[in-house]
Amino acid sequence: NKHIYVADYTEHTKLLTPKRDVEIFSPNPCTDIDYFSIDNPSDIEIDTIILDNNSFTYQNGQPRSQCETTMFPSSSNKNSWFLLTELKYSINPNKNSKNLRKAIKQLLKTRYYYIQELIITKTNNQYLIASLPMQGEPFSNFSLTQSFLLDLKVKRNIILRLKNSVEVQDDKIIKL
């Protein structure tokens, strides 16, 4: 668990058989697609939930908008971190604004579902990460204002970032 990799094959395999979705790789990364990476030098045990169209639904059964994965320390408490990831695959920087805005909406909606169900609370450090695995950081043509980021942190304990990798420091902090 020192290295965890998240890859989303959904768009890449939609015309193929078999279709693939979000997949987690550890300890070695996948070799056929770009990915989001989590370095875990402390080797903290991490649980991962891959979200799909059945994870959050409306009463009529239709899927709700959501992100790709939820991760958290296996031994969690009210002060543990909680990580949500959304990956957008595009090599075109001109699509970054559209893709990252959509990713941020998906992340915030997914976080809201967990808050509604009292699975997480404001005491949890909530890391919401939008990733563009096919592009290097910083991502061009899009930025988040410091006032927006500070407002999320102060009012909701949300740490929102645009990153392709993070590092787990301990059960309470993720280094960005």
PDB file of N, CA and C in Angstrom, residues 57-153:
ATOM      1  N   THR A  57     -28.018   7.218  -5.975  1.00  0.00           N
ATOM      2  CA  THR A  57     -29.113   7.305  -6.936  1.00  0.00           C
ATOM      3  C   THR A  57     -30.256   8.148  -6.384  1.00  0.00           C
ATOM      4  N   TYR A  58     -31.046   8.681  -7.299  1.00  0.00           N
ATOM      5  CA  TYR A  58     -32.280   9.358  -6.914  1.00  0.00           C
ATOM      6  C   TYR A  58     -33.312   8.288  -6.559  1.00  0.00           C
ATOM      7  N   GLN A  59     -34.426   8.714  -5.977  1.00  0.00           N
ATOM      8  CA  GLN A  59     -35.462   7.756  -5.592  1.00  0.00           C
ATOM      9  C   GLN A  59     -35.990   6.959  -6.775  1.00  0.00           C
ATOM     10  N   ASN A  60     -35.935   7.541  -7.989  1.00  0.00           N
ATOM     11  CA  ASN A  60     -36.423   6.829  -9.171  1.00  0.00           C
ATOM     12  C   ASN A  60     -35.379   5.859  -9.745  1.00  0.00           C
ATOM     13  N   GLY A  61     -34.221   5.760  -9.079  1.00  0.00           N
ATOM     14  CA  GLY A  61     -33.191   4.822  -9.506  1.00  0.00           C
ATOM     15  C   GLY A  61     -32.147   5.399 -10.448  1.00  0.00           C
ATOM     16  N   GLN A  62     -32.365   6.623 -10.921  1.00  0.00           N
ATOM     17  CA  GLN A  62     -31.391   7.259 -11.821  1.00  0.00           C
ATOM     18  C   GLN A  62     -30.124   7.618 -11.052  1.00  0.00           C
ATOM     19  N   PRO A  63     -28.966   7.467 -11.691  1.00  0.00           N
ATOM     20  CA  PRO A  63     -27.710   7.779 -10.993  1.00  0.00           C
ATOM     21  C   PRO A  63     -27.535   9.279 -10.769  1.00  0.00           C
ATOM     22  N   ARG A  64     -26.934   9.614  -9.633  1.00  0.00           N
ATOM     23  CA  ARG A  64     -26.574  10.995  -9.328  1.00  0.00           C
ATOM     24  C   ARG A  64     -25.157  11.256  -9.827  1.00  0.00           C
ATOM     25  N   SER A  65     -24.848  12.518 -10.028  1.00  0.00           N
ATOM     26  CA  SER A  65     -23.488  12.914 -10.396  1.00  0.00           C
ATOM     27  C   SER A  65     -22.562  12.630  -9.219  1.00  0.00           C
ATOM     28  N   GLN A  66     -21.406  12.067  -9.504  1.00  0.00           N
ATOM     29  CA  GLN A  66     -20.462  11.720  -8.438  1.00  0.00           C
ATOM     30  C   GLN A  66     -19.056  11.639  -8.999  1.00  0.00           C
ATOM     31  N   CYS A  67     -18.091  11.509  -8.103  1.00  0.00           N
ATOM     32  CA  CYS A  67     -16.699  11.378  -8.524  1.00  0.00           C
ATOM     33  C   CYS A  67     -16.323   9.894  -8.649  1.00  0.00           C
ATOM     34  N   GLU A  68     -15.014   9.643  -8.905  1.00  0.00           N
ATOM     35  CA  GLU A  68     -14.559   8.278  -9.171  1.00  0.00           C
ATOM     36  C   GLU A  68     -14.328   7.428  -7.924  1.00  0.00           C
ATOM     37  N   THR A  69     -13.583   7.984  -6.958  1.00  0.00           N
ATOM     38  CA  THR A  69     -13.215   7.172  -5.803  1.00  0.00           C
ATOM     39  C   THR A  69     -13.318   7.937  -4.490  1.00  0.00           C
ATOM     40  N   THR A  70     -13.485   7.147  -3.438  1.00  0.00           N
ATOM     41  CA  THR A  70     -13.427   7.614  -2.058  1.00  0.00           C
ATOM     42  C   THR A  70     -12.343   6.800  -1.376  1.00  0.00           C
ATOM     43  N   MET A  71     -11.461   7.470  -0.632  1.00  0.00           N
ATOM     44  CA  MET A  71     -10.423   6.771   0.122  1.00  0.00           C
ATOM     45  C   MET A  71     -10.346   7.354   1.524  1.00  0.00           C
ATOM     46  N   PHE A  72      -9.948   6.496   2.470  1.00  0.00           N
ATOM     47  CA  PHE A  72      -9.832   6.921   3.860  1.00  0.00           C
ATOM     48  C   PHE A  72      -8.994   5.893   4.614  1.00  0.00           C
ATOM     49  N   PRO A  73      -8.379   6.297   5.739  1.00  0.00           N
ATOM     50  CA  PRO A  73      -7.613   5.327   6.521  1.00  0.00           C
ATOM     51  C   PRO A  73      -8.532   4.203   7.023  1.00  0.00           C
ATOM     52  N   SER A  74      -8.040   2.977   6.994  1.00  0.00           N
ATOM     53  CA  SER A  74      -8.840   1.843   7.456  1.00  0.00           C
ATOM     54  C   SER A  74      -9.279   2.019   8.905  1.00  0.00           C
ATOM     55  N   SER A  75      -8.405   2.559   9.716  1.00  0.00           N
ATOM     56  CA  SER A  75      -8.740   2.881  11.105  1.00  0.00           C
ATOM     57  C   SER A  75      -9.038   4.372  11.169  1.00  0.00           C
ATOM     58  N   SER A  76     -10.287   4.714  10.895  1.00  0.00           N
ATOM     59  CA  SER A  76     -10.680   6.122  10.828  1.00  0.00           C
ATOM     60  C   SER A  76     -11.403   6.555  12.090  1.00  0.00           C
ATOM     61  N   ASN A  77     -11.350   7.858  12.315  1.00  0.00           N
ATOM     62  CA  ASN A  77     -12.133   8.458  13.387  1.00  0.00           C
ATOM     63  C   ASN A  77     -12.606   9.825  12.916  1.00  0.00           C
ATOM     64  N   LYS A  78     -13.162  10.617  13.829  1.00  0.00           N
ATOM     65  CA  LYS A  78     -13.744  11.907  13.439  1.00  0.00           C
ATOM     66  C   LYS A  78     -12.708  12.914  12.962  1.00  0.00           C
ATOM     67  N   ASN A  79     -11.421  12.638  13.167  1.00  0.00           N
ATOM     68  CA  ASN A  79     -10.366  13.550  12.739  1.00  0.00           C
ATOM     69  C   ASN A  79      -9.570  13.039  11.542  1.00  0.00           C
ATOM     70  N   SER A  80      -9.938  11.886  11.016  1.00  0.00           N
ATOM     71  CA  SER A  80      -9.195  11.295   9.900  1.00  0.00           C
ATOM     72  C   SER A  80      -9.465  12.040   8.597  1.00  0.00           C
ATOM     73  N   TRP A  81      -8.523  11.907   7.671  1.00  0.00           N
ATOM     74  CA  TRP A  81      -8.734  12.498   6.353  1.00  0.00           C
ATOM     75  C   TRP A  81      -9.705  11.643   5.546  1.00  0.00           C
ATOM     76  N   PHE A  82     -10.259  12.279   4.530  1.00  0.00           N
ATOM     77  CA  PHE A  82     -11.225  11.658   3.626  1.00  0.00           C
ATOM     78  C   PHE A  82     -10.893  12.202   2.241  1.00  0.00           C
ATOM     79  N   LEU A  83     -10.595  11.332   1.287  1.00  0.00           N
ATOM     80  CA  LEU A  83     -10.118  11.747  -0.027  1.00  0.00           C
ATOM     81  C   LEU A  83     -11.108  11.351  -1.116  1.00  0.00           C
ATOM     82  N   LEU A  84     -11.513  12.343  -1.920  1.00  0.00           N
ATOM     83  CA  LEU A  84     -12.345  12.095  -3.091  1.00  0.00           C
ATOM     84  C   LEU A  84     -11.533  12.482  -4.320  1.00  0.00           C
ATOM     85  N   THR A  85     -11.581  11.647  -5.359  1.00  0.00           N
ATOM     86  CA  THR A  85     -10.840  11.938  -6.587  1.00  0.00           C
ATOM     87  C   THR A  85     -11.761  11.897  -7.800  1.00  0.00           C
ATOM     88  N   GLU A  86     -11.474  12.794  -8.734  1.00  0.00           N
ATOM     89  CA  GLU A  86     -12.161  12.794 -10.028  1.00  0.00           C
ATOM     90  C   GLU A  86     -11.112  13.025 -11.106  1.00  0.00           C
ATOM     91  N   LEU A  87     -11.047  12.114 -12.071  1.00  0.00           N
ATOM     92  CA  LEU A  87     -10.080  12.181 -13.160  1.00  0.00           C
ATOM     93  C   LEU A  87     -10.776  12.564 -14.456  1.00  0.00           C
ATOM     94  N   LYS A  88     -10.168  13.475 -15.183  1.00  0.00           N
ATOM     95  CA  LYS A  88     -10.657  13.857 -16.508  1.00  0.00           C
ATOM     96  C   LYS A  88      -9.512  13.639 -17.489  1.00  0.00           C
ATOM     97  N   TYR A  89      -9.777  12.857 -18.518  1.00  0.00           N
ATOM     98  CA  TYR A  89      -8.751  12.521 -19.505  1.00  0.00           C
ATOM     99  C   TYR A  89      -8.874  13.407 -20.727  1.00  0.00           C
ATOM    100  N   SER A  90      -7.965  14.357 -20.835  1.00  0.00           N
ATOM    101  CA  SER A  90      -7.912  15.230 -22.001  1.00  0.00           C
ATOM    102  C   SER A  90      -6.493  15.750 -22.137  1.00  0.00           C
ATOM    103  N   ILE A  91      -5.986  15.691 -23.331  1.00  0.00           N
ATOM    104  CA  ILE A  91      -4.653  16.229 -23.620  1.00  0.00           C
ATOM    105  C   ILE A  91      -4.763  17.701 -24.029  1.00  0.00           C
ATOM    106  N   ASN A  92      -5.990  18.143 -24.307  1.00  0.00           N
ATOM    107  CA  ASN A  92      -6.236  19.481 -24.840  1.00  0.00           C
ATOM    108  C   ASN A  92      -6.431  20.504 -23.723  1.00  0.00           C
ATOM    109  N   PRO A  93      -5.469  21.410 -23.501  1.00  0.00           N
ATOM    110  CA  PRO A  93      -5.596  22.425 -22.450  1.00  0.00           C
ATOM    111  C   PRO A  93      -6.787  23.366 -22.648  1.00  0.00           C
ATOM    112  N   ASN A  94      -7.276  23.480 -23.887  1.00  0.00           N
ATOM    113  CA  ASN A  94      -8.431  24.347 -24.136  1.00  0.00           C
ATOM    114  C   ASN A  94      -9.713  23.795 -23.505  1.00  0.00           C
ATOM    115  N   LYS A  95      -9.713  22.523 -23.145  1.00  0.00           N
ATOM    116  CA  LYS A  95     -10.885  21.915 -22.508  1.00  0.00           C
ATOM    117  C   LYS A  95     -10.764  21.886 -20.976  1.00  0.00           C
ATOM    118  N   ASN A  96      -9.656  22.414 -20.446  1.00  0.00           N
ATOM    119  CA  ASN A  96      -9.421  22.336 -19.002  1.00  0.00           C
ATOM    120  C   ASN A  96     -10.496  23.030 -18.184  1.00  0.00           C
ATOM    121  N   SER A  97     -10.911  24.206 -18.598  1.00  0.00           N
ATOM    122  CA  SER A  97     -11.907  24.943 -17.827  1.00  0.00           C
ATOM    123  C   SER A  97     -13.199  24.130 -17.702  1.00  0.00           C
ATOM    124  N   LYS A  98     -13.695  23.638 -18.833  1.00  0.00           N
ATOM    125  CA  LYS A  98     -14.924  22.837 -18.835  1.00  0.00           C
ATOM    126  C   LYS A  98     -14.738  21.563 -18.005  1.00  0.00           C
ATOM    127  N   ASN A  99     -13.646  20.842 -18.231  1.00  0.00           N
ATOM    128  CA  ASN A  99     -13.413  19.576 -17.532  1.00  0.00           C
ATOM    129  C   ASN A  99     -13.235  19.768 -16.028  1.00  0.00           C
ATOM    130  N   LEU A 100     -12.457  20.768 -15.639  1.00  0.00           N
ATOM    131  CA  LEU A 100     -12.200  20.956 -14.214  1.00  0.00           C
ATOM    132  C   LEU A 100     -13.423  21.501 -13.486  1.00  0.00           C
ATOM    133  N   ARG A 101     -14.202  22.349 -14.137  1.00  0.00           N
ATOM    134  CA  ARG A 101     -15.454  22.808 -13.510  1.00  0.00           C
ATOM    135  C   ARG A 101     -16.396  21.622 -13.256  1.00  0.00           C
ATOM    136  N   LYS A 102     -16.502  20.745 -14.241  1.00  0.00           N
ATOM    137  CA  LYS A 102     -17.355  19.563 -14.076  1.00  0.00           C
ATOM    138  C   LYS A 102     -16.809  18.670 -12.970  1.00  0.00           C
ATOM    139  N   ALA A 103     -15.504  18.464 -12.930  1.00  0.00           N
ATOM    140  CA  ALA A 103     -14.884  17.622 -11.902  1.00  0.00           C
ATOM    141  C   ALA A 103     -15.145  18.186 -10.512  1.00  0.00           C
ATOM    142  N   ILE A 104     -15.010  19.493 -10.362  1.00  0.00           N
ATOM    143  CA  ILE A 104     -15.232  20.123  -9.053  1.00  0.00           C
ATOM    144  C   ILE A 104     -16.685  19.949  -8.624  1.00  0.00           C
ATOM    145  N   LYS A 105     -17.626  20.095  -9.538  1.00  0.00           N
ATOM    146  CA  LYS A 105     -19.042  19.867  -9.210  1.00  0.00           C
ATOM    147  C   LYS A 105     -19.265  18.434  -8.752  1.00  0.00           C
ATOM    148  N   GLN A 106     -18.666  17.479  -9.460  1.00  0.00           N
ATOM    149  CA  GLN A 106     -18.819  16.070  -9.085  1.00  0.00           C
ATOM    150  C   GLN A 106     -18.238  15.812  -7.699  1.00  0.00           C
ATOM    151  N   LEU A 107     -17.084  16.389  -7.422  1.00  0.00           N
ATOM    152  CA  LEU A 107     -16.450  16.219  -6.108  1.00  0.00           C
ATOM    153  C   LEU A 107     -17.310  16.815  -4.999  1.00  0.00           C
ATOM    154  N   LEU A 108     -17.799  18.031  -5.209  1.00  0.00           N
ATOM    155  CA  LEU A 108     -18.606  18.687  -4.180  1.00  0.00           C
ATOM    156  C   LEU A 108     -19.930  17.952  -3.953  1.00  0.00           C
ATOM    157  N   LYS A 109     -20.532  17.456  -5.026  1.00  0.00           N
ATOM    158  CA  LYS A 109     -21.781  16.703  -4.875  1.00  0.00           C
ATOM    159  C   LYS A 109     -21.537  15.405  -4.101  1.00  0.00           C
ATOM    160  N   THR A 110     -20.476  14.700  -4.441  1.00  0.00           N
ATOM    161  CA  THR A 110     -20.175  13.445  -3.749  1.00  0.00           C
ATOM    162  C   THR A 110     -19.927  13.705  -2.273  1.00  0.00           C
ATOM    163  N   ARG A 111     -19.156  14.739  -1.958  1.00  0.00           N
ATOM    164  CA  ARG A 111     -18.911  15.102  -0.567  1.00  0.00           C
ATOM    165  C   ARG A 111     -20.237  15.366   0.145  1.00  0.00           C
ATOM    166  N   TYR A 112     -21.141  16.074  -0.520  1.00  0.00           N
ATOM    167  CA  TYR A 112     -22.443  16.385   0.073  1.00  0.00           C
ATOM    168  C   TYR A 112     -23.218  15.110   0.409  1.00  0.00           C
ATOM    169  N   TYR A 113     -23.173  14.100  -0.455  1.00  0.00           N
ATOM    170  CA  TYR A 113     -23.871  12.840  -0.166  1.00  0.00           C
ATOM    171  C   TYR A 113     -23.328  12.217   1.117  1.00  0.00           C
ATOM    172  N   TYR A 114     -22.012  12.230   1.274  1.00  0.00           N
ATOM    173  CA  TYR A 114     -21.401  11.663   2.486  1.00  0.00           C
ATOM    174  C   TYR A 114     -21.748  12.483   3.722  1.00  0.00           C
ATOM    175  N   ILE A 115     -21.806  13.801   3.582  1.00  0.00           N
ATOM    176  CA  ILE A 115     -22.197  14.674   4.704  1.00  0.00           C
ATOM    177  C   ILE A 115     -23.648  14.401   5.080  1.00  0.00           C
ATOM    178  N   GLN A 116     -24.523  14.296   4.070  1.00  0.00           N
ATOM    179  CA  GLN A 116     -25.947  14.035   4.305  1.00  0.00           C
ATOM    180  C   GLN A 116     -26.154  12.758   5.107  1.00  0.00           C
ATOM    181  N   GLU A 117     -25.379  11.741   4.801  1.00  0.00           N
ATOM    182  CA  GLU A 117     -25.517  10.446   5.469  1.00  0.00           C
ATOM    183  C   GLU A 117     -24.720  10.365   6.771  1.00  0.00           C
ATOM    184  N   LEU A 118     -24.100  11.482   7.160  1.00  0.00           N
ATOM    185  CA  LEU A 118     -23.304  11.564   8.392  1.00  0.00           C
ATOM    186  C   LEU A 118     -22.130  10.595   8.411  1.00  0.00           C
ATOM    187  N   ILE A 119     -21.625  10.272   7.228  1.00  0.00           N
ATOM    188  CA  ILE A 119     -20.453   9.398   7.118  1.00  0.00           C
ATOM    189  C   ILE A 119     -19.193  10.193   7.417  1.00  0.00           C
ATOM    190  N   ILE A 120     -19.201  11.458   6.980  1.00  0.00           N
ATOM    191  CA  ILE A 120     -18.124  12.376   7.349  1.00  0.00           C
ATOM    192  C   ILE A 120     -18.758  13.621   7.961  1.00  0.00           C
ATOM    193  N   THR A 121     -17.945  14.349   8.714  1.00  0.00           N
ATOM    194  CA  THR A 121     -18.404  15.602   9.321  1.00  0.00           C
ATOM    195  C   THR A 121     -17.343  16.663   9.074  1.00  0.00           C
ATOM    196  N   LYS A 122     -17.612  17.854   9.557  1.00  0.00           N
ATOM    197  CA  LYS A 122     -16.676  18.966   9.369  1.00  0.00           C
ATOM    198  C   LYS A 122     -15.344  18.708  10.077  1.00  0.00           C
ATOM    199  N   THR A 123     -15.311  17.794  11.039  1.00  0.00           N
ATOM    200  CA  THR A 123     -14.051  17.523  11.730  1.00  0.00           C
ATOM    201  C   THR A 123     -13.080  16.705  10.884  1.00  0.00           C
ATOM    202  N   ASN A 124     -13.583  16.029   9.870  1.00  0.00           N
ATOM    203  CA  ASN A 124     -12.708  15.287   8.962  1.00  0.00           C
ATOM    204  C   ASN A 124     -12.059  16.242   7.971  1.00  0.00           C
ATOM    205  N   ASN A 125     -10.746  16.109   7.758  1.00  0.00           N
ATOM    206  CA  ASN A 125     -10.085  16.854   6.688  1.00  0.00           C
ATOM    207  C   ASN A 125     -10.541  16.238   5.375  1.00  0.00           C
ATOM    208  N   GLN A 126     -11.261  17.012   4.570  1.00  0.00           N
ATOM    209  CA  GLN A 126     -11.864  16.503   3.348  1.00  0.00           C
ATOM    210  C   GLN A 126     -11.069  17.002   2.147  1.00  0.00           C
ATOM    211  N   TYR A 127     -10.329  16.085   1.544  1.00  0.00           N
ATOM    212  CA  TYR A 127      -9.496  16.419   0.386  1.00  0.00           C
ATOM    213  C   TYR A 127     -10.263  16.061  -0.875  1.00  0.00           C
ATOM    214  N   LEU A 128     -10.523  17.046  -1.708  1.00  0.00           N
ATOM    215  CA  LEU A 128     -11.210  16.851  -2.982  1.00  0.00           C
ATOM    216  C   LEU A 128     -10.206  17.180  -4.082  1.00  0.00           C
ATOM    217  N   ILE A 129      -9.855  16.171  -4.876  1.00  0.00           N
ATOM    218  CA  ILE A 129      -8.795  16.327  -5.867  1.00  0.00           C
ATOM    219  C   ILE A 129      -9.341  16.091  -7.273  1.00  0.00           C
ATOM    220  N   ALA A 130      -9.215  17.128  -8.119  1.00  0.00           N
ATOM    221  CA  ALA A 130      -9.532  17.005  -9.540  1.00  0.00           C
ATOM    222  C   ALA A 130      -8.213  16.796 -10.277  1.00  0.00           C
ATOM    223  N   SER A 131      -8.159  15.764 -11.092  1.00  0.00           N
ATOM    224  CA  SER A 131      -6.917  15.385 -11.761  1.00  0.00           C
ATOM    225  C   SER A 131      -7.087  15.360 -13.272  1.00  0.00           C
ATOM    226  N   LEU A 132      -6.020  15.782 -13.965  1.00  0.00           N
ATOM    227  CA  LEU A 132      -5.930  15.656 -15.421  1.00  0.00           C
ATOM    228  C   LEU A 132      -4.684  14.817 -15.699  1.00  0.00           C
ATOM    229  N   PRO A 133      -4.782  13.496 -15.588  1.00  0.00           N
ATOM    230  CA  PRO A 133      -3.599  12.641 -15.659  1.00  0.00           C
ATOM    231  C   PRO A 133      -2.778  12.746 -16.942  1.00  0.00           C
ATOM    232  N   MET A 134      -3.372  13.204 -18.032  1.00  0.00           N
ATOM    233  CA  MET A 134      -2.641  13.301 -19.303  1.00  0.00           C
ATOM    234  C   MET A 134      -1.864  14.604 -19.433  1.00  0.00           C
ATOM    235  N   GLN A 135      -1.994  15.487 -18.441  1.00  0.00           N
ATOM    236  CA  GLN A 135      -1.322  16.789 -18.508  1.00  0.00           C
ATOM    237  C   GLN A 135      -0.431  16.995 -17.289  1.00  0.00           C
ATOM    238  N   GLY A 136       0.594  17.787 -17.473  1.00  0.00           N
ATOM    239  CA  GLY A 136       1.471  18.138 -16.367  1.00  0.00           C
ATOM    240  C   GLY A 136       0.872  19.262 -15.534  1.00  0.00           C
ATOM    241  N   GLU A 137       1.328  19.357 -14.286  1.00  0.00           N
ATOM    242  CA  GLU A 137       0.891  20.437 -13.400  1.00  0.00           C
ATOM    243  C   GLU A 137       1.855  21.617 -13.528  1.00  0.00           C
ATOM    244  N   PRO A 138       1.383  22.828 -13.301  1.00  0.00           N
ATOM    245  CA  PRO A 138      -0.017  23.204 -13.069  1.00  0.00           C
ATOM    246  C   PRO A 138      -0.805  23.144 -14.376  1.00  0.00           C
ATOM    247  N   PHE A 139      -2.093  22.872 -14.262  1.00  0.00           N
ATOM    248  CA  PHE A 139      -2.936  22.754 -15.437  1.00  0.00           C
ATOM    249  C   PHE A 139      -3.206  24.142 -16.007  1.00  0.00           C
ATOM    250  N   SER A 140      -3.024  24.293 -17.306  1.00  0.00           N
ATOM    251  CA  SER A 140      -3.200  25.610 -17.935  1.00  0.00           C
ATOM    252  C   SER A 140      -4.673  25.927 -18.154  1.00  0.00           C
ATOM    253  N   ASN A 141      -4.946  27.209 -18.346  1.00  0.00           N
ATOM    254  CA  ASN A 141      -6.272  27.731 -18.688  1.00  0.00           C
ATOM    255  C   ASN A 141      -7.318  27.579 -17.583  1.00  0.00           C
ATOM    256  N   PHE A 142      -6.870  27.387 -16.333  1.00  0.00           N
ATOM    257  CA  PHE A 142      -7.824  27.278 -15.236  1.00  0.00           C
ATOM    258  C   PHE A 142      -7.091  27.501 -13.927  1.00  0.00           C
ATOM    259  N   SER A 143      -7.719  28.241 -13.034  1.00  0.00           N
ATOM    260  CA  SER A 143      -7.143  28.409 -11.698  1.00  0.00           C
ATOM    261  C   SER A 143      -8.267  28.613 -10.691  1.00  0.00           C
ATOM    262  N   LEU A 144      -7.941  28.365  -9.444  1.00  0.00           N
ATOM    263  CA  LEU A 144      -8.868  28.570  -8.339  1.00  0.00           C
ATOM    264  C   LEU A 144      -8.360  29.758  -7.530  1.00  0.00           C
ATOM    265  N   THR A 145      -9.251  30.652  -7.142  1.00  0.00           N
ATOM    266  CA  THR A 145      -8.813  31.812  -6.376  1.00  0.00           C
ATOM    267  C   THR A 145      -8.521  31.424  -4.930  1.00  0.00           C
ATOM    268  N   GLN A 146      -7.601  32.149  -4.323  1.00  0.00           N
ATOM    269  CA  GLN A 146      -7.277  31.885  -2.921  1.00  0.00           C
ATOM    270  C   GLN A 146      -8.493  32.123  -2.026  1.00  0.00           C
ATOM    271  N   SER A 147      -9.304  33.122  -2.357  1.00  0.00           N
ATOM    272  CA  SER A 147     -10.485  33.390  -1.522  1.00  0.00           C
ATOM    273  C   SER A 147     -11.483  32.232  -1.591  1.00  0.00           C
ATOM    274  N   PHE A 148     -11.658  31.637  -2.768  1.00  0.00           N
ATOM    275  CA  PHE A 148     -12.547  30.483  -2.919  1.00  0.00           C
ATOM    276  C   PHE A 148     -12.018  29.299  -2.106  1.00  0.00           C
ATOM    277  N   LEU A 149     -10.718  29.011  -2.234  1.00  0.00           N
ATOM    278  CA  LEU A 149     -10.119  27.888  -1.503  1.00  0.00           C
ATOM    279  C   LEU A 149     -10.182  28.111   0.001  1.00  0.00           C
ATOM    280  N   LEU A 150      -9.913  29.323   0.451  1.00  0.00           N
ATOM    281  CA  LEU A 150      -9.958  29.632   1.883  1.00  0.00           C
ATOM    282  C   LEU A 150     -11.381  29.502   2.418  1.00  0.00           C
ATOM    283  N   ASP A 151     -12.348  29.971   1.639  1.00  0.00           N
ATOM    284  CA  ASP A 151     -13.747  29.867   2.040  1.00  0.00           C
ATOM    285  C   ASP A 151     -14.159  28.404   2.227  1.00  0.00           C
ATOM    286  N   LEU A 152     -13.758  27.537   1.292  1.00  0.00           N
ATOM    287  CA  LEU A 152     -14.068  26.106   1.419  1.00  0.00           C
ATOM    288  C   LEU A 152     -13.441  25.513   2.683  1.00  0.00           C
ATOM    289  N   LYS A 153     -12.200  25.886   2.960  1.00  0.00           N
ATOM    290  CA  LYS A 153     -11.488  25.334   4.120  1.00  0.00           C
ATOM    291  C   LYS A 153     -12.108  25.820   5.430  1.00  0.00           C
TER     292      LYS A 153
END
